[in-house]
Coordinates of N, CA and C in Angstrom, one line a residue:
M1 N 268.3 -27.0 51.3 CA 267.3 -25.7 50.7 C 267.7 -24.8 50.2
I2 N 267.4 -24.4 48.9 CA 267.9 -23.3 48.3 C 266.8 -22.1 48.2
T3 N 267.1 -21.3 48.6 CA 265.8 -20.2 49.1 C 266.1 -18.8 48.5
A4 N 265.5 -18.2 47.5 CA 265.7 -17.1 46.9 C 264.6 -16.0 47.5
V5 N 265.4 -15.0 47.5 CA 264.6 -13.7 48.1 C 264.2 -12.7 46.9
L6 N 263.1 -12.7 46.2 CA 262.8 -11.9 45.2 C 261.7 -10.9 45.3
N7 N 261.8 -9.8 44.4 CA 260.8 -8.9 44.2 C 261.2 -8.1 43.2
Q8 N 260.5 -7.9 42.2 CA 261.0 -6.8 40.8 C 261.0 -5.4 41.5
K9 N 260.4 -5.0 42.6 CA 260.5 -3.7 43.1 C 261.7 -3.4 44.1
G10 N 262.4 -2.5 43.8 CA 263.6 -2.1 44.5 C 263.1 -1.4 46.0
G11 N 264.1 -1.8 47.1 CA 263.7 -0.9 48.4 C 262.8 -1.7 49.2
V12 N 262.4 -3.0 48.8 CA 261.5 -3.5 49.7 C 262.0 -4.6 50.7
G13 N 263.5 -4.1 51.1 CA 263.9 -5.0 51.9 C 264.5 -6.6 51.5
K14 N 264.8 -6.9 50.5 CA 265.3 -8.3 50.1 C 266.5 -8.5 50.8
T15 N 267.5 -7.5 50.7 CA 268.7 -7.8 51.6 C 268.6 -8.0 53.0
T16 N 267.7 -7.2 53.6 CA 267.6 -7.5 55.0 C 267.2 -8.9 55.4
I17 N 266.1 -9.0 54.6 CA 265.4 -10.4 54.8 C 266.5 -11.6 54.6
A18 N 267.3 -11.6 53.4 CA 268.1 -12.5 53.1 C 269.1 -13.0 54.3
L19 N 269.7 -11.6 54.7 CA 270.9 -11.7 55.5 C 270.3 -12.5 56.8
H20 N 269.0 -12.0 57.3 CA 268.7 -12.4 58.5 C 268.0 -13.7 58.4
L21 N 267.7 -14.3 57.1 CA 267.1 -15.4 57.3 C 268.3 -16.3 57.2
A22 N 269.3 -15.9 56.9 CA 270.5 -16.9 56.7 C 271.2 -17.0 58.0
A23 N 271.3 -15.6 58.8 CA 271.7 -15.6 60.0 C 270.6 -16.7 61.2
A24 N 269.6 -16.7 60.8 CA 268.5 -17.4 61.6 C 268.9 -18.9 61.3
L25 N 269.1 -19.1 60.2 CA 269.2 -20.4 59.8 C 270.6 -21.0 60.5
A26 N 271.7 -20.3 60.3 CA 272.9 -20.2 60.7 C 272.9 -20.7 62.6
A27 N 272.1 -19.8 63.0 CA 272.0 -19.8 64.7 C 271.1 -21.3 65.0
R28 N 270.8 -22.0 64.0 CA 269.9 -23.2 64.6 C 271.2 -24.4 64.2
G29 N 272.2 -23.9 63.6 CA 273.3 -24.9 63.5 C 273.7 -25.4 62.3
A30 N 272.9 -24.6 61.2 CA 273.3 -25.5 60.0 C 274.2 -24.6 59.1
K31 N 274.8 -25.1 58.2 CA 275.9 -24.5 57.4 C 275.2 -23.8 56.2
V32 N 275.4 -22.7 56.3 CA 274.7 -21.7 55.4 C 275.6 -21.0 54.3
M33 N 275.2 -20.6 53.1 CA 275.7 -19.7 52.0 C 274.8 -18.6 52.0
L34 N 275.1 -17.6 51.8 CA 274.5 -16.3 51.2 C 275.1 -16.1 49.7
V35 N 274.0 -15.9 48.8 CA 274.7 -15.9 47.5 C 274.1 -14.1 47.0
D36 N 275.1 -13.2 47.0 CA 274.5 -12.0 46.6 C 274.4 -12.1 45.0
A37 N 273.2 -12.1 44.8 CA 272.9 -12.3 43.0 C 272.4 -10.8 42.4
D38 N 272.6 -9.8 43.4 CA 272.0 -8.4 43.2 C 273.5 -7.5 42.7
P39 N 273.6 -7.1 41.3 CA 274.6 -6.5 40.8 C 275.1 -5.2 41.9
Q40 N 274.2 -4.7 42.6 CA 274.7 -3.6 43.6 C 275.6 -4.1 44.7
G41 N 275.5 -5.4 45.1 CA 276.4 -6.3 45.9 C 276.1 -5.8 47.3
S42 N 275.0 -5.7 47.5 CA 274.6 -5.0 49.1 C 275.0 -5.9 50.3
A43 N 274.8 -7.2 49.7 CA 274.8 -8.0 50.9 C 276.6 -8.2 51.2
L44 N 277.3 -8.3 49.8 CA 278.9 -8.0 50.0 C 279.4 -7.1 50.9
D45 N 278.7 -5.6 50.6 CA 279.0 -4.6 51.4 C 278.9 -4.6 52.7
W46 N 277.7 -5.7 53.2 CA 277.4 -5.8 54.5 C 278.8 -6.7 55.4
A47 N 278.9 -7.6 54.3 CA 280.0 -8.6 54.8 C 281.6 -7.7 55.1
A48 N 281.4 -6.9 54.3 CA 282.8 -6.0 54.3 C 282.8 -4.9 55.3
A49 N 281.8 -4.7 55.9 CA 281.4 -3.6 56.9 C 281.8 -4.3 58.2
R50 N 281.7 -5.7 58.2 CA 281.9 -6.4 59.6 C 283.3 -6.3 60.0
E51 N 283.3 -6.5 61.4 CA 284.3 -7.0 62.1 C 284.7 -8.6 62.2
G52 N 285.4 -9.3 61.7 CA 285.6 -10.9 61.8 C 284.6 -11.3 60.9
E53 N 284.7 -12.6 60.9 CA 283.8 -13.5 59.8 C 282.4 -13.4 60.5
P54 N 281.4 -13.6 59.4 CA 280.2 -13.4 59.7 C 279.6 -14.9 59.9
P55 N 278.6 -15.3 60.3 CA 278.3 -16.9 60.9 C 277.8 -17.8 59.5
F56 N 277.8 -17.2 58.4 CA 277.5 -18.0 57.4 C 278.4 -17.1 56.1
A57 N 279.0 -18.0 55.1 CA 279.7 -17.9 54.1 C 279.0 -16.8 53.1
V58 N 279.4 -15.8 52.4 CA 278.9 -14.7 51.5 C 279.5 -14.5 50.4
I59 N 279.2 -14.7 49.0 CA 279.6 -14.9 48.1 C 278.9 -13.9 47.0
G60 N 279.3 -13.4 45.9 CA 279.0 -12.4 44.9 C 279.0 -13.7 43.8
L61 N 277.3 -13.8 43.2 CA 277.1 -14.3 41.9 C 276.3 -13.8 41.3
P62 N 276.3 -12.5 40.5 CA 275.4 -12.1 40.0 C 275.4 -12.4 38.5
R63 N 274.9 -13.7 38.1 CA 275.0 -14.1 36.7 C 274.2 -14.8 36.3
P64 N 273.6 -14.7 35.0 CA 272.4 -15.1 34.6 C 272.3 -16.7 34.3
N65 N 273.7 -17.4 34.5 CA 273.5 -18.8 34.8 C 273.3 -19.2 36.5
L66 N 273.1 -18.5 37.2 CA 273.1 -18.6 38.6 C 272.5 -20.3 38.7
H67 N 271.8 -20.5 38.0 CA 270.7 -21.7 38.5 C 271.6 -23.2 38.2
R68 N 272.5 -22.9 37.2 CA 273.7 -23.9 36.8 C 274.9 -24.0 37.8
E69 N 275.0 -23.1 38.6 CA 276.5 -22.6 39.4 C 275.7 -23.3 40.7
I70 N 274.5 -22.8 41.4 CA 274.2 -22.8 42.7 C 274.2 -24.6 43.0
P71 N 273.7 -25.2 42.5 CA 273.8 -26.7 42.9 C 275.0 -27.2 43.2
R72 N 276.1 -26.8 42.5 CA 277.2 -26.8 43.2 C 277.9 -26.9 44.3
H73 N 277.3 -25.4 44.5 CA 277.6 -24.9 46.0 C 276.6 -25.7 47.0
A74 N 275.2 -26.0 46.8 CA 274.3 -26.5 47.6 C 274.9 -28.0 48.0
E75 N 276.1 -28.4 47.2 CA 276.3 -29.8 47.8 C 277.0 -29.6 49.2
T76 N 277.6 -28.7 49.4 CA 278.3 -28.7 50.4 C 277.8 -27.8 51.8
Y77 N 276.4 -27.3 51.4 CA 275.9 -26.3 52.5 C 274.6 -26.8 52.7
D78 N 273.7 -26.7 54.0 CA 272.6 -27.2 54.5 C 271.6 -26.1 53.9
H79 N 271.8 -25.0 53.6 CA 271.2 -24.0 53.3 C 271.8 -23.3 52.1
V80 N 271.2 -22.5 51.2 CA 271.6 -21.5 50.2 C 270.5 -20.4 50.3
V81 N 270.8 -19.2 50.6 CA 269.9 -17.9 50.4 C 270.6 -17.1 49.5
I82 N 269.6 -17.0 48.4 CA 270.0 -15.9 47.3 C 269.3 -14.5 47.6
D83 N 270.2 -13.9 47.7 CA 269.4 -12.3 47.5 C 269.2 -11.7 46.3
G84 N 268.3 -11.8 45.8 CA 267.9 -11.4 44.2 C 268.0 -10.0 43.9
P85 N 268.2 -9.8 42.6 CA 268.2 -8.4 42.0 C 267.1 -7.5 42.1
P86 N 266.9 -6.3 42.0 CA 266.0 -5.4 42.3 C 264.9 -5.4 40.9
R87 N 265.1 -6.2 40.2 CA 264.1 -6.1 39.0 C 264.0 -7.5 38.1
V88 N 262.9 -7.7 37.6 CA 262.5 -8.9 36.7 C 263.6 -9.1 35.7
N89 N 264.6 -9.8 35.4 CA 265.6 -9.9 34.2 C 266.1 -11.3 34.4
E90 N 266.9 -11.8 33.6 CA 267.6 -12.7 33.4 C 268.0 -13.2 35.0
L91 N 268.7 -12.6 35.6 CA 269.2 -13.1 37.1 C 268.4 -13.5 38.1
A92 N 267.1 -12.5 37.7 CA 265.9 -12.8 38.5 C 265.0 -14.1 38.2
R93 N 265.1 -14.6 36.9 CA 264.7 -15.9 36.4 C 265.9 -17.1 36.8
S94 N 267.0 -16.7 36.7 CA 267.8 -17.7 36.9 C 267.9 -18.1 38.6
A95 N 267.7 -17.4 39.4 CA 267.5 -17.4 41.0 C 266.1 -18.1 41.0
L96 N 265.1 -17.7 40.2 CA 264.1 -18.4 40.5 C 264.1 -19.8 40.1
L97 N 265.0 -20.4 39.3 CA 264.9 -21.7 38.6 C 265.9 -22.4 39.7
A98 N 266.7 -21.8 40.0 CA 267.6 -22.4 41.4 C 266.9 -22.7 42.6
A99 N 265.7 -22.1 43.0 CA 265.3 -22.0 44.1 C 264.3 -23.2 44.6
D100 N 264.4 -23.5 45.6 CA 263.2 -24.8 46.4 C 262.3 -23.8 46.7
T101 N 262.4 -22.7 47.4 CA 261.5 -22.0 48.2 C 261.7 -20.2 47.6
V102 N 260.8 -19.6 47.4 CA 260.7 -18.4 47.2 C 260.3 -17.5 48.1
V103 N 261.0 -16.5 48.7 CA 260.2 -15.4 49.5 C 260.2 -14.3 48.6
V104 N 259.1 -13.6 48.9 CA 258.5 -12.3 48.1 C 258.6 -11.1 49.1
P105 N 259.2 -10.4 49.6 CA 258.9 -9.3 50.6 C 258.1 -8.2 49.9
V106 N 257.0 -7.7 50.8 CA 256.1 -6.7 50.2 C 255.9 -5.5 51.5
Q107 N 256.4 -4.5 51.1 CA 255.9 -3.3 52.0 C 254.7 -3.2 52.2
P108 N 253.9 -2.4 53.6 CA 252.4 -2.3 53.3 C 252.1 -1.3 52.7
S109 N 252.2 -1.1 51.4 CA 251.9 0.0 50.5 C 251.2 -0.6 49.3
P110 N 250.3 0.4 48.9 CA 249.4 0.0 47.4 C 250.6 -0.1 46.3
Y111 N 251.5 0.7 46.1 CA 252.6 0.4 45.3 C 253.2 -0.9 45.2
D112 N 253.6 -1.3 46.3 CA 254.2 -2.7 46.6 C 253.3 -4.0 46.3
V113 N 252.1 -3.8 46.4 CA 251.0 -4.5 46.2 C 250.8 -5.0 44.4
W114 N 250.8 -3.5 44.0 CA 250.7 -3.5 42.5 C 252.1 -4.2 41.9
A115 N 253.2 -3.6 42.4 CA 254.4 -4.6 41.7 C 254.4 -5.8 41.9
A116 N 253.6 -6.2 43.0 CA 253.7 -8.0 43.2 C 253.2 -8.7 41.8
R117 N 252.4 -8.3 41.3 CA 251.8 -8.9 40.0 C 253.2 -9.4 39.2
E118 N 254.1 -8.5 38.8 CA 255.2 -9.0 37.9 C 255.7 -10.4 38.2
I119 N 255.9 -10.5 39.8 CA 256.8 -11.5 40.2 C 256.3 -12.8 40.4
V120 N 254.9 -12.5 40.9 CA 253.9 -13.7 40.6 C 253.4 -14.3 39.3
A121 N 253.9 -13.5 38.5 CA 253.3 -14.0 37.1 C 254.7 -14.8 36.7
L122 N 255.8 -14.3 36.9 CA 257.0 -15.1 36.7 C 257.2 -16.4 37.7
L123 N 256.5 -16.3 38.9 CA 256.6 -17.6 39.9 C 255.6 -18.5 38.8
R124 N 254.6 -18.3 38.4 CA 253.5 -19.1 37.6 C 254.2 -19.6 36.4
E125 N 255.0 -18.5 35.7 CA 256.1 -19.3 34.6 C 256.8 -20.6 35.0
A126 N 257.4 -20.0 36.0 CA 258.8 -20.9 36.7 C 258.1 -22.2 37.4
H127 N 256.6 -22.2 37.4 CA 256.1 -23.5 37.8 C 255.9 -24.5 37.1
V128 N 256.1 -24.4 35.8 CA 256.0 -25.4 34.8 C 257.4 -26.2 34.8
F129 N 258.6 -25.7 35.2 CA 259.7 -26.4 35.6 C 260.0 -26.8 36.9
K130 N 259.4 -26.2 37.9 CA 259.6 -26.2 39.4 C 258.1 -26.6 40.1
E131 N 257.9 -27.8 39.8 CA 256.3 -28.3 40.3 C 256.3 -28.0 41.9
R132 N 257.5 -28.5 42.3 CA 257.3 -28.6 44.1 C 257.7 -27.1 44.5
Q133 N 257.8 -26.2 43.8 CA 258.6 -25.0 44.5 C 257.7 -24.4 45.5
I134 N 258.0 -23.9 46.4 CA 257.2 -23.3 47.7 C 257.5 -21.6 47.5
A135 N 256.3 -20.6 47.5 CA 256.7 -19.4 47.6 C 255.7 -18.6 48.5
R136 N 256.1 -17.8 49.3 CA 255.4 -17.0 50.2 C 255.7 -15.9 50.0
F137 N 254.5 -14.7 50.4 CA 254.8 -13.3 50.8 C 255.3 -13.1 52.1
V138 N 255.9 -12.4 52.4 CA 256.6 -11.9 53.7 C 256.2 -10.3 54.0
V139 N 255.3 -9.8 54.6 CA 255.2 -8.4 55.0 C 256.6 -7.9 55.6
N140 N 257.0 -6.9 55.0 CA 258.1 -6.1 55.3 C 258.1 -4.6 55.7
R141 N 258.6 -4.2 57.0 CA 258.5 -2.8 57.3 C 257.0 -2.7 57.8
K142 N 256.2 -3.6 58.3 CA 254.9 -3.2 59.0 C 255.0 -1.9 60.2
I143 N 254.1 -1.1 59.9 CA 254.2 -0.1 61.2 C 253.8 -0.8 62.5
V144 N 254.1 -0.6 63.7 CA 253.5 -1.3 65.0 C 252.1 -0.7 64.8
N145 N 251.7 -1.3 65.6 CA 250.4 -0.9 65.9 C 249.3 0.0 65.1
T146 N 249.3 -0.5 63.7 CA 248.6 0.0 63.0 C 247.8 -0.8 61.8
A147 N 247.1 -0.8 61.3 CA 246.1 -1.6 60.4 C 246.7 -1.8 59.2
I148 N 247.7 -1.1 58.8 CA 248.1 -1.2 57.5 C 248.6 -2.6 57.1
G149 N 249.4 -3.3 58.1 CA 249.7 -4.6 57.7 C 248.7 -5.6 57.7
R150 N 247.4 -5.4 58.1 CA 246.3 -6.1 57.8 C 245.8 -5.9 56.5
D151 N 245.8 -4.7 56.1 CA 245.2 -4.3 54.9 C 246.1 -5.0 53.7
V152 N 247.2 -4.7 53.9 CA 248.4 -5.3 52.9 C 248.1 -6.8 52.8
V153 N 247.5 -7.4 53.6 CA 247.5 -9.0 53.7 C 246.2 -9.2 52.8
E154 N 245.4 -8.4 53.3 CA 243.7 -8.5 52.6 C 244.1 -8.4 51.0
A155 N 245.0 -7.2 50.6 CA 244.9 -6.9 49.3 C 246.0 -8.0 48.6
L156 N 246.8 -8.6 49.2 CA 247.8 -9.7 48.7 C 247.0 -11.1 48.3
A157 N 245.7 -11.3 49.1 CA 244.9 -12.3 48.8 C 244.3 -12.4 47.4
E158 N 244.4 -11.6 46.4 CA 243.9 -11.6 44.9 C 245.0 -12.6 44.4
F159 N 246.0 -12.8 44.8 CA 247.3 -13.2 43.9 C 247.3 -14.9 44.2
E160 N 246.5 -15.2 45.5 CA 246.6 -16.9 45.8 C 248.0 -17.4 45.9
L161 N 248.9 -16.5 46.5 CA 250.0 -16.9 47.3 C 250.2 -16.5 48.7
P162 N 250.2 -17.5 49.3 CA 250.2 -17.3 50.9 C 251.0 -16.2 51.4
V163 N 250.6 -15.8 52.6 CA 251.6 -14.6 53.4 C 251.8 -15.3 54.8
L164 N 253.1 -15.2 54.7 CA 253.7 -15.8 56.1 C 253.0 -15.2 57.2
P165 N 252.4 -15.8 58.3 CA 252.0 -15.2 59.6 C 252.8 -13.8 60.2
T166 N 254.0 -14.2 60.3 CA 255.0 -13.2 60.9 C 255.3 -12.1 60.1
A167 N 254.9 -10.8 60.2 CA 255.6 -9.7 59.2 C 256.9 -9.1 60.3
L168 N 257.9 -8.4 59.5 CA 258.9 -7.7 60.2 C 258.7 -6.5 60.2
C169 N 258.6 -5.7 61.7 CA 258.0 -4.6 61.6 C 259.4 -3.4 61.4
Q170 N 258.9 -2.4 61.0 CA 259.8 -1.0 60.9 C 260.4 -0.8 62.4
R171 N 261.8 -1.2 62.3 CA 262.6 -1.2 63.4 C 263.8 -0.3 63.1
V172 N 264.4 0.3 64.0 CA 265.7 1.1 63.8 C 266.6 0.2 63.9
A173 N 266.7 -1.0 64.9 CA 267.5 -2.0 64.9 C 268.0 -2.5 63.8
F174 N 267.0 -2.7 62.7 CA 267.6 -3.3 61.5 C 268.7 -2.4 60.5
A175 N 268.5 -1.3 60.7 CA 269.4 -0.2 60.0 C 270.5 -0.1 60.8
E176 N 270.5 0.2 62.0 CA 271.8 0.0 62.8 C 272.6 -1.1 62.7
C177 N 272.0 -2.3 62.5 CA 272.7 -3.6 62.4 C 273.7 -3.4 60.8
A178 N 272.8 -3.1 60.0 CA 273.4 -3.1 58.7 C 275.0 -2.2 58.5
A179 N 274.7 -1.1 59.3 CA 276.0 -0.3 59.1 C 277.3 -0.9 59.5
Q180 N 277.0 -2.0 60.7 CA 278.1 -2.6 61.3 C 278.2 -3.8 60.8
G181 N 277.6 -4.3 59.8 CA 277.6 -6.0 59.1 C 277.6 -6.9 60.2
R182 N 276.3 -6.5 60.9 CA 276.1 -7.4 62.0 C 274.3 -7.8 61.8
T183 N 273.7 -8.4 62.4 CA 272.2 -8.5 62.3 C 271.6 -8.5 63.7
V184 N 270.3 -8.3 63.7 CA 269.7 -8.4 65.1 C 269.8 -9.2 66.2
L185 N 270.1 -10.7 65.4 CA 270.4 -11.8 66.5 C 271.7 -11.6 66.9
E186 N 272.4 -10.6 66.6 CA 273.7 -10.8 67.4 C 273.4 -9.6 68.6
V187 N 272.9 -8.4 67.9 CA 273.0 -7.3 68.6 C 272.3 -7.2 69.6
D188 N 271.2 -7.7 69.6 CA 269.8 -7.8 70.6 C 269.3 -9.2 70.4
P189 N 269.6 -10.4 70.8 CA 268.9 -11.7 70.4 C 267.6 -11.6 71.1
Q190 N 267.5 -11.2 72.2 CA 266.0 -11.1 72.8 C 265.2 -10.1 72.7
G191 N 265.7 -9.5 71.7 CA 264.7 -8.2 71.3 C 263.5 -8.4 70.5
P192 N 262.6 -7.6 70.1 CA 261.3 -7.8 69.3 C 261.9 -8.1 67.8
A193 N 262.7 -7.2 67.4 CA 263.2 -7.8 65.9 C 263.7 -9.1 65.6
A194 N 264.5 -9.6 66.8 CA 265.1 -10.9 66.6 C 264.1 -12.0 66.7
R195 N 263.0 -11.5 67.7 CA 262.1 -12.8 67.8 C 261.5 -12.8 66.5
E196 N 260.9 -11.7 65.8 CA 260.2 -11.8 64.7 C 261.1 -12.6 63.4
V197 N 262.4 -12.3 63.5 CA 263.3 -12.9 62.4 C 263.2 -14.4 62.9
R198 N 263.3 -15.0 64.1 CA 263.3 -16.4 64.3 C 261.9 -16.9 63.8
A199 N 260.8 -16.2 64.3 CA 259.5 -16.9 63.7 C 259.3 -16.9 62.4
L200 N 259.9 -15.9 61.9 CA 259.7 -16.0 60.3 C 260.5 -17.4 59.4
C201 N 261.4 -17.6 60.2 CA 262.4 -18.6 59.6 C 261.9 -19.9 59.9
E202 N 261.3 -20.1 61.3 CA 260.5 -21.2 61.7 C 259.3 -21.5 60.6
E203 N 258.6 -20.4 60.3 CA 257.6 -20.4 59.4 C 257.9 -21.2 58.2
L204 N 258.8 -20.3 57.5 CA 259.5 -20.6 56.5 C 259.9 -22.1 56.2
L205 N 260.4 -22.6 57.1 CA 261.0 -24.1 57.1 C 259.6 -25.0 57.3
A206 N 258.7 -24.7 58.2 CA 257.6 -25.5 57.9 C 257.1 -25.6 56.6
A207 N 256.9 -24.5 55.9 CA 256.0 -24.5 54.7 C 256.9 -25.2 53.9
S208 N 258.1 -25.3 53.8 CA 259.0 -26.2 53.2 C 258.8 -27.6 53.2
A209 N 259.0 -27.8 54.6 CA 258.9 -29.1 54.8 C 257.4 -29.8 54.7
G210 N 256.5 -28.9 54.7 CA 255.2 -29.3 54.5 C 254.8 -29.6 52.9
G211 N 255.7 -28.8 52.3 CA 255.6 -29.1 50.6 C 254.2 -28.4 50.2
Q212 N 253.6 -27.5 50.6 CA 252.4 -26.8 50.5 C 252.9 -25.4 49.5
A213 N 252.6 -26.0 48.3 CA 252.8 -24.9 47.3 C 252.0 -23.6 47.4

């Protein structure tokens, strides 16, 4: 499965989700590659900050012909996760064409909901070429014990793109792990952040297996 984490808005947590999704898939015993398609190279920086090898391969591939190169890598991996660029451009379009599944992170903010329109429009364009592609919103940095997460799910309903039931909450653990080149699954595997990551991974796998667009 090739999964792209995309949104034209920067700062929504694409790299955090891509890294943790790759880690969760690897923890299930899968052979996983994370492709850093962001020219900023945040996932590569994460890997460089780490002591020892990560539980999945990490390569940089910020090229507009990504959709032509990814299949070659996918032949030797069970899963490829693409950490997409921070805006809609040729790189994002190429990542979209490469992907079987697309994850669109959205923070619980009106600005994020408004910004989602552009990536949804791009998904509709790509549907002509990728009829079986699965796409899902995921709410990221939800504030615990507030109604904001529920409100953003209601606001996203206008796009007719499903929202995964599990949200990733705003937790210090994610930031602390990033500085160490690690994930919450390693640092606190039984903690709430790790449980959210695993649940999110299972929901995404179920959506992909079900083939529900």
